[in-house]
mmCIF file of C-alpha atoms in Angstrom:
data_model
loop_
_atom_site.group_PDB
_atom_site.id
_atom_site.type_symbol
_atom_site.label_atom_id
_atom_site.label_comp_id
_atom_site.label_asym_id
_atom_site.label_seq_id
_atom_site.Cartn_x
_atom_site.Cartn_y
_atom_site.Cartn_z
ATOM 1 C CA MET A 1 258.912 137.573 -19.632
ATOM 2 C CA ASP A 2 258.622 139.956 -22.595
ATOM 3 C CA GLU A 3 259.769 143.530 -21.913
ATOM 4 C CA ALA A 4 256.296 144.720 -22.874
ATOM 5 C CA GLU A 5 254.830 142.773 -19.988
ATOM 6 C CA ASN A 6 256.958 144.793 -17.554
ATOM 7 C CA THR A 7 255.594 148.067 -18.919
ATOM 8 C CA ARG A 8 252.380 149.572 -17.680
ATOM 9 C CA PHE A 9 250.810 151.671 -20.387
ATOM 10 C CA ASP A 10 248.366 154.482 -19.884
ATOM 11 C CA VAL A 11 246.325 153.391 -22.916
ATOM 12 C CA VAL A 12 246.426 150.363 -25.179
ATOM 13 C CA VAL A 13 244.822 151.019 -28.565
ATOM 14 C CA ILE A 14 243.612 147.849 -30.274
ATOM 15 C CA GLY A 15 243.384 148.296 -34.028
ATOM 16 C CA GLY A 16 245.683 150.348 -36.239
ATOM 17 C CA GLY A 17 243.290 151.711 -38.846
ATOM 18 C CA PRO A 18 242.725 155.470 -39.183
ATOM 19 C CA SER A 19 240.757 155.693 -35.932
ATOM 20 C CA GLY A 20 243.181 153.741 -33.773
ATOM 21 C CA ALA A 21 246.244 155.361 -35.329
ATOM 22 C CA ILE A 22 244.936 158.892 -34.716
ATOM 23 C CA ALA A 23 243.974 158.027 -31.124
ATOM 24 C CA ALA A 24 247.455 156.622 -30.490
ATOM 25 C CA GLU A 25 249.151 159.609 -32.117
ATOM 26 C CA ASP A 26 247.152 162.194 -30.169
ATOM 27 C CA LEU A 27 247.763 160.441 -26.848
ATOM 28 C CA ALA A 28 251.469 159.998 -27.564
ATOM 29 C CA ARG A 29 251.801 163.656 -28.559
ATOM 30 C CA ALA A 30 250.291 164.533 -25.177
ATOM 31 C CA GLY A 31 253.016 162.548 -23.417
ATOM 32 C CA HIS A 32 251.064 159.434 -22.456
ATOM 33 C CA ARG A 33 252.488 155.903 -22.597
ATOM 34 C CA VAL A 34 250.627 154.347 -25.506
ATOM 35 C CA ALA A 35 250.676 150.907 -27.087
ATOM 36 C CA LEU A 36 249.221 150.451 -30.571
ATOM 37 C CA LEU A 37 248.331 146.851 -31.402
ATOM 38 C CA ASP A 38 247.567 146.114 -35.036
ATOM 39 C CA ARG A 39 246.880 142.939 -36.948
ATOM 40 C CA ALA A 40 249.387 143.297 -39.764
ATOM 41 C CA GLY A 41 248.417 142.533 -43.330
ATOM 42 C CA ARG A 42 244.735 143.461 -43.149
ATOM 43 C CA ILE A 43 243.567 146.110 -45.631
ATOM 44 C CA LYS A 44 239.982 147.294 -45.405
ATOM 45 C CA PRO A 45 237.950 147.517 -48.639
ATOM 46 C CA CYS A 46 237.444 151.223 -49.121
ATOM 47 C CA GLY A 47 236.927 153.698 -51.931
ATOM 48 C CA GLY A 48 239.469 155.903 -50.190
ATOM 49 C CA ALA A 49 237.778 159.323 -50.356
ATOM 50 C CA ILE A 50 238.627 161.998 -47.808
ATOM 51 C CA PRO A 51 237.225 165.562 -47.858
ATOM 52 C CA PRO A 52 239.366 168.710 -47.672
ATOM 53 C CA CYS A 53 238.399 169.312 -44.036
ATOM 54 C CA CYS A 54 239.908 165.917 -43.160
ATOM 55 C CA ILE A 55 243.125 166.700 -45.020
ATOM 56 C CA ARG A 56 243.444 169.976 -43.112
ATOM 57 C CA GLU A 57 242.361 168.749 -39.696
ATOM 58 C CA PHE A 58 244.623 165.703 -39.642
ATOM 59 C CA GLN A 59 247.521 167.203 -41.603
ATOM 60 C CA ILE A 60 247.525 164.673 -44.432
ATOM 61 C CA PRO A 61 250.507 165.354 -46.720
ATOM 62 C CA ASP A 62 250.263 165.532 -50.498
ATOM 63 C CA SER A 63 252.307 162.338 -50.740
ATOM 64 C CA GLN A 64 249.299 160.375 -49.450
ATOM 65 C CA ILE A 65 246.815 161.881 -51.927
ATOM 66 C CA VAL A 66 246.929 159.507 -54.917
ATOM 67 C CA ALA A 67 244.210 161.320 -56.893
ATOM 68 C CA ARG A 68 242.253 164.564 -56.809
ATOM 69 C CA ILE A 69 238.598 164.187 -57.701
ATOM 70 C CA ARG A 70 236.869 167.120 -59.400
ATOM 71 C CA SER A 71 233.450 165.544 -60.020
ATOM 72 C CA ALA A 72 231.197 162.572 -59.349
ATOM 73 C CA ARG A 73 228.991 160.733 -61.831
ATOM 74 C CA MET A 74 225.791 159.164 -60.515
ATOM 75 C CA VAL A 75 224.757 156.277 -62.779
ATOM 76 C CA ALA A 76 221.090 155.231 -62.841
ATOM 77 C CA PRO A 77 219.643 151.771 -63.602
ATOM 78 C CA SER A 78 218.826 153.109 -67.089
ATOM 79 C CA GLU A 79 222.575 153.820 -67.557
ATOM 80 C CA ILE A 80 221.871 157.562 -67.540
ATOM 81 C CA GLY A 81 224.746 159.359 -65.852
ATOM 82 C CA VAL A 82 224.430 162.649 -63.975
ATOM 83 C CA ASP A 83 227.670 164.554 -63.438
ATOM 84 C CA MET A 84 228.125 166.562 -60.242
ATOM 85 C CA PRO A 85 231.137 168.865 -60.608
ATOM 86 C CA ILE A 86 232.980 170.176 -57.560
ATOM 87 C CA GLU A 87 233.337 173.939 -57.574
ATOM 88 C CA ASN A 88 236.604 175.404 -56.304
ATOM 89 C CA GLY A 89 238.000 172.295 -54.677
ATOM 90 C CA PHE A 90 238.632 168.579 -54.832
ATOM 91 C CA VAL A 91 238.104 165.351 -52.909
ATOM 92 C CA GLY A 92 241.327 163.575 -52.002
ATOM 93 C CA MET A 93 241.768 159.861 -52.638
ATOM 94 C CA VAL A 94 244.038 157.629 -50.568
ATOM 95 C CA ASP A 95 245.114 154.001 -50.912
ATOM 96 C CA ARG A 96 244.427 152.284 -47.598
ATOM 97 C CA GLU A 97 247.377 149.927 -48.019
ATOM 98 C CA HIS A 98 249.756 152.881 -47.698
ATOM 99 C CA PHE A 99 247.595 155.457 -45.908
ATOM 100 C CA ASP A 100 246.933 153.356 -42.797
ATOM 101 C CA GLU A 101 250.603 152.461 -42.454
ATOM 102 C CA PHE A 102 251.553 156.131 -42.804
ATOM 103 C CA LEU A 103 249.234 156.966 -39.887
ATOM 104 C CA ARG A 104 250.637 154.133 -37.771
ATOM 105 C CA GLU A 105 254.204 155.209 -38.494
ATOM 106 C CA ARG A 106 253.365 158.790 -37.593
ATOM 107 C CA ALA A 107 251.893 157.646 -34.278
ATOM 108 C CA ALA A 108 255.108 155.730 -33.562
ATOM 109 C CA LEU A 109 257.174 158.784 -34.496
ATOM 110 C CA TYR A 110 255.457 160.688 -31.692
ATOM 111 C CA GLY A 111 256.085 157.936 -29.170
ATOM 112 C CA ALA A 112 253.389 155.291 -29.505
ATOM 113 C CA ARG A 113 254.847 151.807 -29.153
ATOM 114 C CA ARG A 114 253.751 149.483 -31.948
ATOM 115 C CA PHE A 115 252.918 145.799 -31.587
ATOM 116 C CA SER A 116 251.936 143.473 -34.413
ATOM 117 C CA GLY A 117 249.693 140.535 -33.668
ATOM 118 C CA THR A 118 246.210 139.187 -33.090
ATOM 119 C CA PHE A 119 244.196 140.486 -30.149
ATOM 120 C CA GLU A 120 243.055 137.664 -27.894
ATOM 121 C CA THR A 121 241.208 139.033 -24.841
ATOM 122 C CA ILE A 122 241.137 141.463 -21.925
ATOM 123 C CA ILE A 123 241.661 140.108 -18.423
ATOM 124 C CA ARG A 124 242.030 141.873 -15.065
ATOM 125 C CA ASP A 125 245.055 142.071 -12.791
ATOM 126 C CA ASN A 126 244.959 141.970 -8.996
ATOM 127 C CA GLU A 127 244.117 145.666 -8.903
ATOM 128 C CA GLY A 128 241.196 145.175 -11.281
ATOM 129 C CA ARG A 129 242.917 146.986 -14.110
ATOM 130 C CA PRO A 130 242.762 145.717 -17.706
ATOM 131 C CA VAL A 131 245.445 143.503 -19.210
ATOM 132 C CA VAL A 132 245.351 143.182 -22.991
ATOM 133 C CA GLN A 133 246.523 139.822 -24.300
ATOM 134 C CA PHE A 134 247.575 139.147 -27.892
ATOM 135 C CA ARG A 135 249.498 136.643 -29.987
ATOM 136 C CA PRO A 136 252.477 138.200 -31.804
ATOM 137 C CA LYS A 137 252.712 137.882 -35.561
ATOM 138 C CA GLY A 138 255.068 135.024 -36.446
ATOM 139 C CA ASP A 139 254.976 133.638 -32.900
ATOM 140 C CA GLU A 140 251.305 132.776 -32.485
ATOM 141 C CA ASP A 141 251.910 130.098 -29.857
ATOM 142 C CA ARG A 142 253.029 132.797 -27.416
ATOM 143 C CA LEU A 143 250.612 135.006 -25.457
ATOM 144 C CA VAL A 144 251.850 138.510 -24.628
ATOM 145 C CA SER A 145 250.181 140.647 -21.954
ATOM 146 C CA LEU A 146 250.072 144.447 -21.941
ATOM 147 C CA ARG A 147 249.100 146.038 -18.630
ATOM 148 C CA THR A 148 247.223 149.294 -18.968
ATOM 149 C CA ARG A 149 244.903 151.760 -17.304
ATOM 150 C CA LEU A 150 242.583 152.203 -20.277
ATOM 151 C CA VAL A 151 241.739 150.464 -23.560
ATOM 152 C CA ILE A 152 240.536 151.934 -26.852
ATOM 153 C CA GLY A 153 238.907 149.322 -29.082
ATOM 154 C CA ALA A 154 239.327 150.375 -32.721
ATOM 155 C CA ASP A 155 239.304 146.826 -34.064
ATOM 156 C CA GLY A 156 236.660 147.093 -36.770
ATOM 157 C CA ALA A 157 232.992 146.327 -37.315
ATOM 158 C CA ASN A 158 233.197 142.826 -35.806
ATOM 159 C CA SER A 159 234.931 144.224 -32.746
ATOM 160 C CA GLN A 160 236.206 141.568 -30.377
ATOM 161 C CA VAL A 161 236.790 144.312 -27.809
ATOM 162 C CA ALA A 162 233.095 145.254 -27.979
ATOM 163 C CA ARG A 163 232.006 141.640 -27.518
ATOM 164 C CA ILE A 164 234.205 141.295 -24.441
ATOM 165 C CA ALA A 165 233.769 144.680 -22.778
ATOM 166 C CA LEU A 166 230.243 145.679 -23.861
ATOM 167 C CA PRO A 167 228.368 142.373 -24.266
ATOM 168 C CA ASP A 168 224.996 143.993 -23.518
ATOM 169 C CA VAL A 169 225.213 146.555 -26.341
ATOM 170 C CA LYS A 170 223.163 145.490 -29.353
ATOM 171 C CA ARG A 171 225.127 145.067 -32.570
ATOM 172 C CA VAL A 172 224.179 147.305 -35.507
ATOM 173 C CA PRO A 173 223.272 146.270 -39.089
ATOM 174 C CA PHE A 174 226.091 145.759 -41.595
ATOM 175 C CA VAL A 175 226.678 146.237 -45.273
ATOM 176 C CA PHE A 176 229.212 143.727 -46.555
ATOM 177 C CA ALA A 177 231.654 145.538 -48.851
ATOM 178 C CA TYR A 178 233.953 144.066 -51.470
ATOM 179 C CA HIS A 179 236.315 145.736 -53.911
ATOM 180 C CA GLU A 180 239.135 144.974 -56.284
ATOM 181 C CA ILE A 181 242.161 147.200 -56.753
ATOM 182 C CA VAL A 182 242.808 147.168 -60.488
ATOM 183 C CA ARG A 183 245.394 148.763 -62.745
ATOM 184 C CA ALA A 184 243.854 151.954 -64.162
ATOM 185 C CA PRO A 185 243.011 151.887 -67.882
ATOM 186 C CA ALA A 186 244.795 154.000 -70.458
ATOM 187 C CA ALA A 187 243.663 157.567 -70.986
ATOM 188 C CA GLY A 188 240.599 157.872 -73.177
ATOM 189 C CA SER A 189 238.647 154.952 -71.728
ATOM 190 C CA PRO A 190 234.924 155.759 -72.209
ATOM 191 C CA HIS A 191 234.024 154.545 -68.710
ATOM 192 C CA TYR A 192 236.879 156.041 -66.716
ATOM 193 C CA ASP A 193 238.085 159.499 -65.756
ATOM 194 C CA ALA A 194 241.081 159.844 -63.420
ATOM 195 C CA ALA A 195 239.479 162.910 -61.801
ATOM 196 C CA ARG A 196 235.941 161.521 -61.414
ATOM 197 C CA CYS A 197 234.278 159.094 -59.002
ATOM 198 C CA ASP A 198 231.511 156.960 -60.522
ATOM 199 C CA VAL A 199 228.720 155.866 -58.161
ATOM 200 C CA ILE A 200 226.498 153.182 -59.680
ATOM 201 C CA TYR A 201 222.901 152.870 -58.451
ATOM 202 C CA GLN A 202 221.746 149.671 -60.125
ATOM 203 C CA GLY A 203 220.078 146.646 -58.580
ATOM 204 C CA LYS A 204 222.257 144.281 -60.588
ATOM 205 C CA VAL A 205 225.353 145.886 -59.026
ATOM 206 C CA SER A 206 223.839 146.085 -55.524
ATOM 207 C CA PRO A 207 220.230 145.390 -54.524
ATOM 208 C CA ASP A 208 220.328 147.752 -51.550
ATOM 209 C CA PHE A 209 223.480 149.884 -51.719
ATOM 210 C CA TYR A 210 225.634 150.966 -54.658
ATOM 211 C CA GLY A 211 228.709 150.112 -56.689
ATOM 212 C CA TRP A 212 231.669 152.353 -57.399
ATOM 213 C CA VAL A 213 234.650 153.046 -59.619
ATOM 214 C CA PHE A 214 237.069 155.331 -57.762
ATOM 215 C CA PRO A 215 240.427 156.476 -59.205
ATOM 216 C CA HIS A 216 243.590 155.881 -57.173
ATOM 217 C CA GLY A 217 246.179 157.324 -59.509
ATOM 218 C CA GLU A 218 247.860 154.395 -61.243
ATOM 219 C CA THR A 219 245.156 152.072 -59.921
ATOM 220 C CA MET A 220 241.423 152.222 -59.216
ATOM 221 C CA SER A 221 238.961 150.688 -56.752
ATOM 222 C CA ILE A 222 235.981 148.835 -58.245
ATOM 223 C CA GLY A 223 233.581 147.772 -55.525
ATOM 224 C CA THR A 224 230.098 147.192 -54.228
ATOM 225 C CA GLY A 225 228.265 146.464 -50.999
ATOM 226 C CA SER A 226 225.098 144.794 -49.816
ATOM 227 C CA ALA A 227 223.375 143.649 -46.646
ATOM 228 C CA HIS A 228 221.832 140.723 -48.573
ATOM 229 C CA LYS A 229 223.889 137.685 -47.615
ATOM 230 C CA GLY A 230 222.764 135.758 -50.684
ATOM 231 C CA PHE A 231 223.970 138.419 -53.103
ATOM 232 C CA SER A 232 227.283 137.608 -54.814
ATOM 233 C CA LEU A 233 229.569 140.618 -54.369
ATOM 234 C CA ARG A 234 232.374 138.975 -56.342
ATOM 235 C CA GLY A 235 229.994 138.040 -59.131
ATOM 236 C CA SER A 236 228.635 141.582 -59.212
ATOM 237 C CA ILE A 237 232.114 143.063 -59.633
ATOM 238 C CA ALA A 238 233.024 140.508 -62.295
ATOM 239 C CA ASP A 239 229.919 141.502 -64.255
ATOM 240 C CA LEU A 240 230.564 145.213 -63.706
ATOM 241 C CA ARG A 241 234.150 144.943 -64.900
ATOM 242 C CA GLN A 242 232.992 143.142 -68.031
ATOM 243 C CA ALA A 243 230.259 145.706 -68.711
ATOM 244 C CA LEU A 244 232.744 148.575 -68.400
ATOM 245 C CA GLY A 245 235.462 146.871 -70.428
ATOM 246 C CA PHE A 246 237.754 146.425 -67.404
ATOM 247 C CA GLU A 247 237.836 142.602 -67.309
ATOM 248 C CA GLY A 248 241.302 142.425 -68.888
ATOM 249 C CA LEU A 249 242.963 144.902 -66.529
ATOM 250 C CA GLU A 250 245.486 143.589 -63.991
ATOM 251 C CA THR A 251 243.959 142.849 -60.578
ATOM 252 C CA ILE A 252 246.358 143.847 -57.814
ATOM 253 C CA ARG A 253 244.398 142.784 -54.761
ATOM 254 C CA LYS A 254 240.899 141.886 -53.534
ATOM 255 C CA GLU A 255 239.394 142.787 -50.152
ATOM 256 C CA GLY A 256 236.122 142.368 -48.303
ATOM 257 C CA ALA A 257 234.743 143.284 -44.884
ATOM 258 C CA PRO A 258 231.529 144.233 -43.058
ATOM 259 C CA ILE A 259 230.758 147.951 -42.783
ATOM 260 C CA PRO A 260 228.483 149.166 -39.942
ATOM 261 C CA MET A 261 225.594 151.393 -40.954
ATOM 262 C CA LYS A 262 224.652 152.931 -37.608
ATOM 263 C CA PRO A 263 226.499 154.161 -34.493
ATOM 264 C CA LEU A 264 226.244 151.917 -31.443
ATOM 265 C CA LYS A 265 224.017 153.111 -28.613
ATOM 266 C CA ARG A 266 226.960 153.082 -26.202
ATOM 267 C CA TRP A 267 230.699 153.192 -26.821
ATOM 268 C CA ASP A 268 232.172 152.611 -23.362
ATOM 269 C CA ASN A 269 231.848 150.202 -20.454
ATOM 270 C CA GLY A 270 231.682 152.998 -17.894
ATOM 271 C CA ARG A 271 235.006 151.954 -16.448
ATOM 272 C CA ASP A 272 238.082 151.670 -18.682
ATOM 273 C CA VAL A 273 237.186 150.594 -22.236
ATOM 274 C CA LEU A 274 236.074 152.881 -25.082
ATOM 275 C CA LEU A 275 235.247 152.034 -28.707
ATOM 276 C CA ALA A 276 236.197 154.078 -31.777
ATOM 277 C CA GLY A 277 235.926 153.919 -35.564
ATOM 278 C CA ASP A 278 234.020 151.022 -37.149
ATOM 279 C CA ALA A 279 233.878 149.340 -33.746
ATOM 280 C CA ALA A 280 231.665 152.242 -32.618
ATOM 281 C CA GLY A 281 229.673 152.159 -35.877
ATOM 282 C CA VAL A 282 230.728 155.561 -37.194
ATOM 283 C CA VAL A 283 230.220 154.952 -40.914
ATOM 284 C CA ALA A 284 227.790 157.254 -42.708
ATOM 285 C CA PRO A 285 224.600 155.582 -44.008
ATOM 286 C CA ALA A 286 223.849 155.904 -47.746
ATOM 287 C CA SER A 287 227.426 156.860 -48.638
ATOM 288 C CA GLY A 288 229.340 154.282 -46.585
ATOM 289 C CA GLU A 289 231.957 156.959 -45.931
ATOM 290 C CA GLY A 290 234.029 156.218 -42.869
ATOM 291 C CA ILE A 291 237.624 157.487 -42.996
ATOM 292 C CA HIS A 292 236.996 161.023 -41.770
ATOM 293 C CA TYR A 293 234.429 159.921 -39.191
ATOM 294 C CA ALA A 294 236.785 157.215 -37.934
ATOM 295 C CA MET A 295 239.657 159.673 -37.541
ATOM 296 C CA TYR A 296 237.442 162.192 -35.772
ATOM 297 C CA GLY A 297 236.140 159.421 -33.498
ATOM 298 C CA GLY A 298 239.720 158.387 -32.735
ATOM 299 C CA ARG A 299 240.537 161.954 -31.750
ATOM 300 C CA LEU A 300 237.510 162.092 -29.462
ATOM 301 C CA ALA A 301 238.545 158.766 -27.913
ATOM 302 C CA ALA A 302 242.001 160.188 -27.231
ATOM 303 C CA GLU A 303 240.495 163.278 -25.624
ATOM 304 C CA ALA A 304 238.118 161.238 -23.467
ATOM 305 C CA THR A 305 240.782 158.812 -22.239
ATOM 306 C CA ALA A 306 243.208 161.672 -21.581
ATOM 307 C CA THR A 307 240.543 163.285 -19.393
ATOM 308 C CA VAL A 308 240.116 160.052 -17.432
ATOM 309 C CA LEU A 309 243.868 159.750 -16.976
ATOM 310 C CA ARG A 310 243.962 163.302 -15.644
ATOM 311 C CA THR A 311 240.864 163.232 -13.434
ATOM 312 C CA GLY A 312 240.257 159.572 -12.647
ATOM 313 C CA ASP A 313 236.585 160.066 -13.557
ATOM 314 C CA ALA A 314 235.515 157.271 -15.946
ATOM 315 C CA ARG A 315 232.305 159.122 -16.779
ATOM 316 C CA ALA A 316 234.383 161.175 -19.233
ATOM 317 C CA LEU A 317 234.492 158.161 -21.565
ATOM 318 C CA ALA A 318 230.854 158.727 -22.491
ATOM 319 C CA GLY A 319 231.774 162.185 -23.736
ATOM 320 C CA ALA A 320 233.270 160.757 -26.942
ATOM 321 C CA ARG A 321 229.928 159.516 -28.236
ATOM 322 C CA LYS A 322 228.053 162.551 -26.934
ATOM 323 C CA THR A 323 230.357 164.951 -28.772
ATOM 324 C CA PHE A 324 230.341 162.898 -31.978
ATOM 325 C CA MET A 325 226.570 162.628 -32.139
ATOM 326 C CA ALA A 326 226.106 166.321 -31.324
ATOM 327 C CA LYS A 327 228.210 167.176 -34.363
ATOM 328 C CA HIS A 328 227.259 164.422 -36.830
ATOM 329 C CA GLY A 329 224.131 162.710 -35.505
ATOM 330 C CA ARG A 330 221.727 164.762 -37.627
ATOM 331 C CA VAL A 331 223.763 164.108 -40.785
ATOM 332 C CA PHE A 332 223.674 160.372 -40.089
ATOM 333 C CA TRP A 333 219.923 160.518 -39.525
ATOM 334 C CA VAL A 334 219.327 162.341 -42.824
ATOM 335 C CA LEU A 335 221.577 159.923 -44.730
ATOM 336 C CA GLY A 336 219.781 156.979 -43.122
ATOM 337 C CA LEU A 337 216.457 158.287 -44.407
ATOM 338 C CA LEU A 338 217.968 158.804 -47.857
ATOM 339 C CA GLN A 339 219.176 155.220 -47.969
ATOM 340 C CA TYR A 340 215.846 153.867 -46.734
ATOM 341 C CA PHE A 341 213.720 155.731 -49.292
ATOM 342 C CA TRP A 342 215.936 155.766 -52.379
ATOM 343 C CA TYR A 343 217.870 152.482 -52.345
ATOM 344 C CA ARG A 344 214.865 150.143 -52.177
ATOM 345 C CA ASN A 345 214.503 149.300 -55.866
ATOM 346 C CA ASP A 346 215.576 150.415 -59.323
ATOM 347 C CA ARG A 347 212.550 152.650 -59.758
ATOM 348 C CA SER A 348 213.441 154.712 -56.692
ATOM 349 C CA ARG A 349 217.125 154.687 -57.646
ATOM 350 C CA GLU A 350 216.223 156.088 -61.060
ATOM 351 C CA GLN A 351 214.308 158.908 -59.394
ATOM 352 C CA PHE A 352 217.167 159.552 -56.988
ATOM 353 C CA VAL A 353 219.664 160.032 -59.813
ATOM 354 C CA LYS A 354 217.237 162.435 -61.523
ATOM 355 C CA ILE A 355 217.174 164.522 -58.341
ATOM 356 C CA CYS A 356 220.947 164.800 -58.561
ATOM 357 C CA ARG A 357 220.542 166.937 -61.697
ATOM 358 C CA ASP A 358 219.262 169.815 -59.550
ATOM 359 C CA PRO A 359 221.997 172.475 -59.175
ATOM 360 C CA ASP A 360 220.883 173.215 -55.608
ATOM 361 C CA VAL A 361 221.110 169.531 -54.714
ATOM 362 C CA GLN A 362 224.603 169.389 -56.152
ATOM 363 C CA LYS A 363 225.790 172.548 -54.413
ATOM 364 C CA LEU A 364 224.366 171.628 -51.014
ATOM 365 C CA THR A 365 225.643 168.051 -51.321
ATOM 366 C CA TRP A 366 229.221 169.139 -51.998
ATOM 367 C CA GLU A 367 229.169 171.915 -49.402
ATOM 368 C CA SER A 368 227.950 169.479 -46.763
ATOM 369 C CA TYR A 369 230.405 166.758 -47.773
ATOM 370 C CA MET A 370 233.468 168.981 -48.047
ATOM 371 C CA ASN A 371 232.843 170.618 -44.660
ATOM 372 C CA LYS A 372 231.179 167.655 -42.913
ATOM 373 C CA ALA A 373 228.110 169.564 -41.792
ATOM 374 C CA LEU A 374 224.600 170.265 -43.007
ATOM 375 C CA VAL A 375 224.615 173.663 -44.675
ATOM 376 C CA GLN A 376 222.775 176.306 -42.673
ATOM 377 C CA GLY A 377 221.301 179.586 -43.849
ATOM 378 C CA ARG A 378 219.806 178.392 -47.150
ATOM 379 C CA PHE A 379 216.268 177.671 -46.009
ATOM 380 C CA MET A 380 214.435 178.153 -49.308
ATOM 381 C CA ALA A 381 216.889 175.930 -51.177
ATOM 382 C CA HIS A 382 216.288 173.173 -48.624
ATOM 383 C CA VAL A 383 212.513 173.616 -48.937
ATOM 384 C CA ARG A 384 212.632 173.423 -52.730
ATOM 385 C CA ILE A 385 214.810 170.319 -52.625
ATOM 386 C CA PHE A 386 212.489 168.673 -50.102
ATOM 387 C CA LEU A 387 209.399 169.335 -52.235
ATOM 388 C CA ASN A 388 211.183 168.073 -55.329
ATOM 389 C CA ASP A 389 212.210 164.921 -53.475
ATOM 390 C CA VAL A 390 208.594 164.279 -52.446
ATOM 391 C CA ARG A 391 207.394 164.734 -56.039
ATOM 392 C CA HIS A 392 209.939 162.192 -57.262
ATOM 393 C CA LEU A 393 209.165 159.793 -54.421
ATOM 394 C CA LEU A 394 205.445 159.861 -55.226
ATOM 395 C CA GLY A 395 206.071 159.600 -58.970
ATOM 396 C CA PHE A 396 204.632 163.040 -59.806
ATOM 397 C CA ALA A 397 207.880 164.519 -61.127
ATOM 398 C CA ARG A 398 208.400 164.744 -64.860
ATOM 399 C CA ALA A 399 211.403 162.989 -66.366
#
């Protein structure tokens, strides 16, 4: 019998992305026996942006910041670009290939025990407690069992943990994302700035979402997403690279995955399993941003499971979702409305980019993004922006 099968863990975390890694680290720091199971070799397609509040809150070192973004360019269907400079700050960019592993290694440094393999299922022992079973990497014919008191499922949008432990919870809609990590062009390229993120709102790039060109230092991420299954994501990126003059640049890797666009209605089974990260659906609508929300969700999962370990009251598991939605639920609702109204067709996308010219829109957007909260105390600015949005939506605004 494997040594791991003789160990009873307090918590087994399934999935070693930012959410699972933070949950494992926080629990290990608190002195709990933690196992972190990750499927090695998987890299999620991701632009890699993290706001300053995330860098501070989760103590991300400079070595993981591969680029510092000082502005964003919103590109309309007409090819008109609107620049949105960041005042007195920057957005950090990370490369998920290295960033996720850094987080996993840090969790292990604080005592989490790492396992590499493919999650299989959750069964119950004679005491009714969960037993996580997985197939180790390189030895897939063998089934290893990890006995535990609690399970955190941070295994992505198509969560196997959710299907097993919460079969009655309705799945949420997905955007399927695809990107290519490409060698960055030489300085002076007309369509590239190493300190700027380009967000492309064009139906030919995505019929219902957007495309992007995000700097990663020596490389860049060129990607798109769509919920339309018949839309060719690879074809879209091939066309975009050609249009921007990037077709001859070295392609380092290609990645694709579903991205949830709405938090699940319930994250726990009321007993001993709790979801976090993409498995819980914590990706912001409209922007598709998920790293910070995943890490925050992982921290809440760690806090909730630690409470259960201390008190024995499984009702504490529900507190993770309650706390998350109290802090970010309104932001997600607003972003969902934005995506619904402005991403429908190229006409509405054109109007949306025009709105981004407004200095108040730019200031409030960056303040909200950098601090991960809707800005309070600027009522008249919000009113003016709302009225301007309505004028554009109804087609009454002047170009």
